[in-house]
Tab-separated table of C-alpha atoms in Angstrom:
chain	number	residue	atom	x	y	z
A	1	GLY	CA	-10.642	-7.407	22.712
A	2	MET	CA	-8.916	-5.228	20.145
A	3	VAL	CA	-10.560	-6.873	17.130
A	4	THR	CA	-14.027	-6.429	18.626
A	5	ALA	CA	-13.299	-2.771	19.437
A	6	MET	CA	-12.102	-2.176	15.876
A	7	ASP	CA	-15.156	-3.912	14.471
A	8	ASP	CA	-17.420	-1.717	16.596
A	9	ALA	CA	-15.572	1.440	15.496
A	10	VAL	CA	-15.862	0.572	11.811
A	11	GLY	CA	-19.550	-0.186	12.349
A	12	ASN	CA	-20.063	3.232	13.924
A	13	ILE	CA	-18.353	4.964	10.999
A	14	THR	CA	-20.309	3.106	8.323
A	15	ALA	CA	-23.560	3.730	10.184
A	16	ALA	CA	-22.811	7.466	10.302
A	17	LEU	CA	-21.993	7.495	6.575
A	18	LYS	CA	-25.318	5.837	5.793
A	19	LEU	CA	-27.237	8.263	7.975
A	20	SER	CA	-25.534	11.160	6.146
A	21	ASN	CA	-26.239	9.642	2.710
A	22	LEU	CA	-22.487	9.532	2.044
A	23	TYR	CA	-21.997	5.758	2.146
A	24	ASP	CA	-22.222	5.025	-1.600
A	25	ASN	CA	-19.919	7.930	-2.462
A	26	THR	CA	-17.253	6.992	0.096
A	27	VAL	CA	-14.160	4.904	-0.589
A	28	ILE	CA	-13.216	2.733	2.374
A	29	VAL	CA	-9.747	1.164	2.285
A	30	TRP	CA	-8.728	-1.543	4.752
A	31	PHE	CA	-5.197	-2.918	4.744
A	32	SER	CA	-2.436	-4.124	7.044
A	33	ASP	CA	1.082	-2.820	7.577
A	34	ASN	CA	2.704	-6.263	7.779
A	35	GLY	CA	2.176	-9.955	8.329
A	36	GLY	CA	1.399	-11.282	11.769
A	37	PRO	CA	3.842	-11.954	14.626
A	38	LEU	CA	4.495	-15.644	14.894
A	39	ARG	CA	6.053	-18.031	17.388
A	40	GLY	CA	7.517	-15.317	19.566
A	41	TRP	CA	8.970	-13.285	16.699
A	42	PRO	CA	9.649	-10.351	16.449
A	43	PRO	CA	11.232	-9.380	19.790
A	44	GLY	CA	8.608	-7.941	22.079
A	45	HIS	CA	6.058	-10.522	20.936
A	46	GLU	CA	7.149	-13.317	23.243
A	47	THR	CA	3.614	-14.050	24.362
A	48	ALA	CA	1.352	-16.151	22.175
A	49	TYR	CA	-0.715	-14.506	19.472
A	50	GLY	CA	-3.403	-15.732	17.151
A	51	ALA	CA	-1.752	-14.506	13.938
A	52	ASN	CA	-1.074	-16.870	11.059
A	53	ASN	CA	0.542	-16.241	7.677
A	54	TRP	CA	0.082	-19.717	6.175
A	55	PRO	CA	0.947	-20.735	3.488
A	56	LEU	CA	3.435	-17.883	3.180
A	57	ARG	CA	6.829	-18.020	4.832
A	58	GLY	CA	8.021	-16.043	7.832
A	59	ALA	CA	6.522	-13.501	10.199
A	60	LYS	CA	6.354	-9.821	10.994
A	61	MET	CA	9.710	-7.985	10.811
A	62	THR	CA	11.179	-10.394	8.291
A	63	MET	CA	11.673	-9.983	4.562
A	64	TRP	CA	9.635	-13.101	3.772
A	65	GLU	CA	6.261	-12.846	2.050
A	66	GLY	CA	4.521	-13.931	5.259
A	67	GLY	CA	5.893	-10.833	6.958
A	68	THR	CA	5.288	-8.408	4.107
A	69	ARG	CA	2.449	-9.534	1.827
A	70	THR	CA	-1.039	-8.831	3.139
A	71	VAL	CA	-4.584	-8.755	1.866
A	72	ALA	CA	-6.681	-5.607	1.613
A	73	PHE	CA	-10.129	-4.554	0.532
A	74	VAL	CA	-11.579	-1.445	-1.050
A	75	HIS	CA	-15.273	-0.690	-0.603
A	76	ALA	CA	-16.634	1.913	-3.008
A	77	PRO	CA	-20.183	1.108	-4.198
A	78	GLN	CA	-20.350	4.024	-6.610
A	79	TYR	CA	-17.034	3.200	-8.286
A	80	LEU	CA	-16.169	-0.489	-7.918
A	81	SER	CA	-18.040	-3.730	-8.492
A	82	PRO	CA	-17.452	-6.737	-6.203
A	83	ARG	CA	-14.503	-8.827	-7.373
A	84	ILE	CA	-11.092	-10.149	-6.398
A	85	SER	CA	-8.017	-8.311	-7.676
A	86	THR	CA	-4.429	-9.523	-7.681
A	87	THR	CA	-3.041	-6.116	-8.628
A	88	TRP	CA	0.490	-5.712	-7.294
A	89	MET	CA	0.369	-2.726	-4.968
A	90	HIS	CA	2.837	-1.296	-2.441
A	91	VAL	CA	1.696	0.528	0.683
A	92	THR	CA	3.234	3.766	-0.638
A	93	ASP	CA	0.854	3.577	-3.616
A	94	TRP	CA	-2.152	4.384	-1.450
A	95	PHE	CA	-1.230	8.057	-1.017
A	96	PRO	CA	-1.207	9.017	-4.747
A	97	THR	CA	-4.104	6.638	-5.373
A	98	ILE	CA	-6.293	8.301	-2.746
A	99	LEU	CA	-5.325	11.717	-4.110
A	100	SER	CA	-6.409	10.532	-7.549
A	101	ILE	CA	-9.764	9.348	-6.197
A	102	ALA	CA	-10.298	12.857	-4.821
A	103	GLY	CA	-9.371	14.432	-8.155
A	104	LEU	CA	-6.033	15.719	-6.858
A	105	SER	CA	-2.389	15.228	-7.823
A	106	PRO	CA	0.753	15.052	-5.657
A	107	THR	CA	2.649	18.317	-5.327
A	108	ARG	CA	5.954	16.432	-5.596
A	109	PRO	CA	6.983	14.356	-8.619
A	110	ASP	CA	9.442	12.138	-6.743
A	111	LEU	CA	7.046	10.066	-4.636
A	112	ASP	CA	7.783	6.391	-4.045
A	113	GLY	CA	4.099	5.589	-4.572
A	114	LEU	CA	2.231	5.128	-7.862
A	115	ASP	CA	-1.371	6.039	-8.657
A	116	GLN	CA	-3.292	2.762	-9.101
A	117	TRP	CA	-6.879	4.025	-9.143
A	118	ALA	CA	-7.306	3.106	-12.821
A	119	GLN	CA	-6.096	-0.434	-12.146
A	120	LEU	CA	-8.486	-0.823	-9.218
A	121	GLN	CA	-11.379	0.194	-11.456
A	122	ASP	CA	-10.328	-1.941	-14.422
A	123	THR	CA	-8.638	-5.233	-13.515
A	124	SER	CA	-7.642	-5.818	-17.154
A	125	LEU	CA	-5.029	-3.074	-16.803
A	126	ASP	CA	-1.521	-4.039	-15.751
A	127	SER	CA	-0.131	-2.585	-12.562
A	128	PRO	CA	2.243	0.336	-13.159
A	129	ARG	CA	4.437	-1.048	-10.379
A	130	LYS	CA	7.363	-3.070	-11.692
A	131	GLU	CA	9.760	-2.774	-8.763
A	132	MET	CA	9.677	-2.212	-5.026
A	133	ILE	CA	11.828	-2.175	-1.904
A	134	TYR	CA	10.588	-4.310	0.968
A	135	ASN	CA	12.737	-2.619	3.594
A	136	ILE	CA	16.270	-1.513	4.396
A	137	PHE	CA	17.377	-1.391	8.009
A	138	TYR	CA	20.164	-2.590	10.253
A	139	PRO	CA	19.517	-5.206	12.954
A	140	ASN	CA	19.743	-4.361	16.637
A	141	PHE	CA	18.654	-7.507	18.452
A	142	PRO	CA	21.373	-8.104	21.085
A	143	GLN	CA	19.255	-10.763	22.788
A	144	TYR	CA	19.750	-12.901	19.674
A	145	ASN	CA	23.340	-11.769	18.998
A	146	LEU	CA	22.045	-10.006	15.895
A	147	THR	CA	23.564	-6.538	15.932
A	148	GLY	CA	25.452	-4.960	13.047
A	149	GLY	CA	26.481	-6.554	9.801
A	150	PRO	CA	24.843	-6.064	6.402
A	151	ALA	CA	21.474	-4.350	6.177
A	152	LEU	CA	18.318	-6.383	6.387
A	153	ALA	CA	16.970	-5.672	2.924
A	154	ALA	CA	15.013	-7.087	0.009
A	155	ILE	CA	13.827	-5.920	-3.402
A	156	ARG	CA	11.323	-7.185	-5.948
A	157	VAL	CA	11.768	-6.634	-9.687
A	158	GLY	CA	8.930	-8.049	-11.757
A	159	ASP	CA	8.264	-11.568	-10.506
A	160	TRP	CA	11.724	-11.885	-8.968
A	161	LYS	CA	12.573	-11.195	-5.346
A	162	TYR	CA	16.100	-10.880	-3.974
A	163	ILE	CA	16.736	-10.982	-0.229
A	164	GLN	CA	20.096	-9.575	0.837
A	165	ARG	CA	19.487	-10.545	4.456
A	166	THR	CA	16.601	-11.411	6.733
A	167	VAL	CA	16.625	-12.493	10.363
A	168	GLY	CA	14.003	-14.024	12.606
A	169	TYR	CA	11.453	-16.759	12.056
A	170	SER	CA	11.942	-18.181	8.576
A	171	GLY	CA	9.631	-21.176	8.558
A	172	TRP	CA	6.097	-22.029	7.524
A	173	ALA	CA	3.628	-22.281	10.408
A	174	GLU	CA	0.497	-24.187	9.472
A	175	ALA	CA	-2.808	-22.769	10.626
A	176	PRO	CA	-3.763	-24.410	13.934
A	177	GLU	CA	-6.896	-26.520	13.746
A	178	SER	CA	-7.862	-26.636	17.405
A	179	LYS	CA	-6.520	-23.456	19.021
A	180	VAL	CA	-6.118	-19.803	18.157
A	181	LYS	CA	-2.732	-19.256	19.819
A	182	ASN	CA	0.623	-20.490	18.615
A	183	GLU	CA	2.852	-20.939	21.667
A	184	GLN	CA	6.004	-22.304	20.020
A	185	PHE	CA	9.097	-20.129	20.009
A	186	PRO	CA	11.133	-19.776	16.831
A	187	ASP	CA	14.535	-20.830	15.685
A	188	VAL	CA	15.944	-17.399	14.869
A	189	GLU	CA	17.752	-17.619	11.558
A	190	ASP	CA	20.056	-15.194	9.759
A	191	ILE	CA	19.590	-15.871	6.036
A	192	ARG	CA	21.466	-14.075	3.269
A	193	ASN	CA	21.451	-14.002	-0.527
A	194	ALA	CA	18.196	-15.630	-1.580
A	195	LEU	CA	16.394	-15.340	-4.913
A	196	TYR	CA	12.817	-16.438	-5.595
A	197	ASN	CA	10.385	-16.336	-8.499
A	198	LEU	CA	7.184	-15.239	-6.768
A	199	ALA	CA	5.023	-16.083	-9.781
A	200	THR	CA	5.849	-19.783	-9.508
A	201	ASP	CA	6.998	-19.950	-5.881
A	202	PRO	CA	5.096	-17.463	-3.679
A	203	GLU	CA	5.867	-19.636	-0.651
A	204	GLU	CA	9.606	-19.063	-1.170
A	205	LYS	CA	10.659	-22.686	-0.983
A	206	GLU	CA	13.248	-22.828	-3.786
A	207	ASN	CA	16.218	-20.473	-3.480
A	208	LEU	CA	17.469	-19.817	-7.029
A	209	PHE	CA	20.400	-17.577	-6.080
A	210	ASP	CA	22.994	-20.102	-7.282
A	211	VAL	CA	20.844	-21.239	-10.222
A	212	GLU	CA	20.398	-17.725	-11.682
A	213	PRO	CA	23.670	-15.969	-10.725
A	214	GLU	CA	23.525	-13.283	-13.443
A	215	LEU	CA	19.933	-12.358	-12.662
A	216	ALA	CA	20.725	-12.319	-8.945
A	217	ALA	CA	23.693	-10.017	-9.551
A	218	ASP	CA	21.589	-7.605	-11.639
A	219	ILE	CA	18.850	-7.359	-9.017
A	220	LYS	CA	21.382	-7.092	-6.190
A	221	ALA	CA	22.984	-4.162	-8.012
A	222	LYS	CA	19.623	-2.360	-8.009
A	223	LEU	CA	19.275	-2.902	-4.268
A	224	ASP	CA	22.861	-1.793	-3.640
A	225	LYS	CA	22.131	1.484	-5.418
A	226	TYR	CA	19.101	2.129	-3.222
A	227	ILE	CA	21.211	1.456	-0.122
A	228	ASP	CA	24.085	3.648	-1.345
A	229	ASP	CA	21.723	6.520	-2.193
A	230	LEU	CA	20.176	6.690	1.283
A	231	PRO	CA	21.162	9.874	3.158
A	232	GLU	CA	23.299	9.426	6.252
A	233	GLU	CA	20.567	10.778	8.525
A	234	PHE	CA	18.193	8.054	7.286
A	235	PHE	CA	19.376	5.798	10.134
A	236	PRO	CA	19.578	7.862	13.340
A	237	ASP	CA	21.293	6.468	16.418
A	238	PRO	CA	19.068	4.151	18.501
A	239	ASP	CA	16.999	6.008	21.103
A	240	PRO	CA	15.867	3.881	24.080
A	241	ALA	CA	12.954	6.282	24.554
A	242	GLY	CA	11.858	5.893	20.944
């Protein structure tokens, strides 16, 4: 299967690095682009898959932590000692970080990503990232009557996360004990205006939008500015061949 093929490919690469005496001086980064598809969501994943995001909420192509927060590892024997890091890092941070590892700097000052090589080497340092956009896009799922309306979007500022809108599977699917496939199909939900403190509630169980209205309004204003500043060509017309 795909996982076995990937495992073999990584084994071939690491073996070649060792044969070339480059293994200790190589930085290997392994990370995921999103959480796993779950219970038939997102569209196009109607068949059963073995993914599981427990205990986090949601699935791929949602704004929930289960669809967006993933683990990663960095293997660099010459530079890093074995440990677990909880450094807050966005996928866009890898580009300037990898440039920094190579002794280079970005040619543009307006990158979304932040260099986090120092934080990866010294876990006592705070992450330079204080804010991030999860995603901003408009739904086009006619099979679920989810087309148009406000953008699917979320933002994190410090420990606080505001979700303007998310659609799809919004539950918590426990890890199966006796099988690797989850064959249940989801209740597709359209949830708007949710606020969570990820430091105390990473599973997103307590919506504080009505409890912290001023904070919610401040964070929403930040997200609104990002949405308003997007160029018109950022969202091209749907292309069936795309």
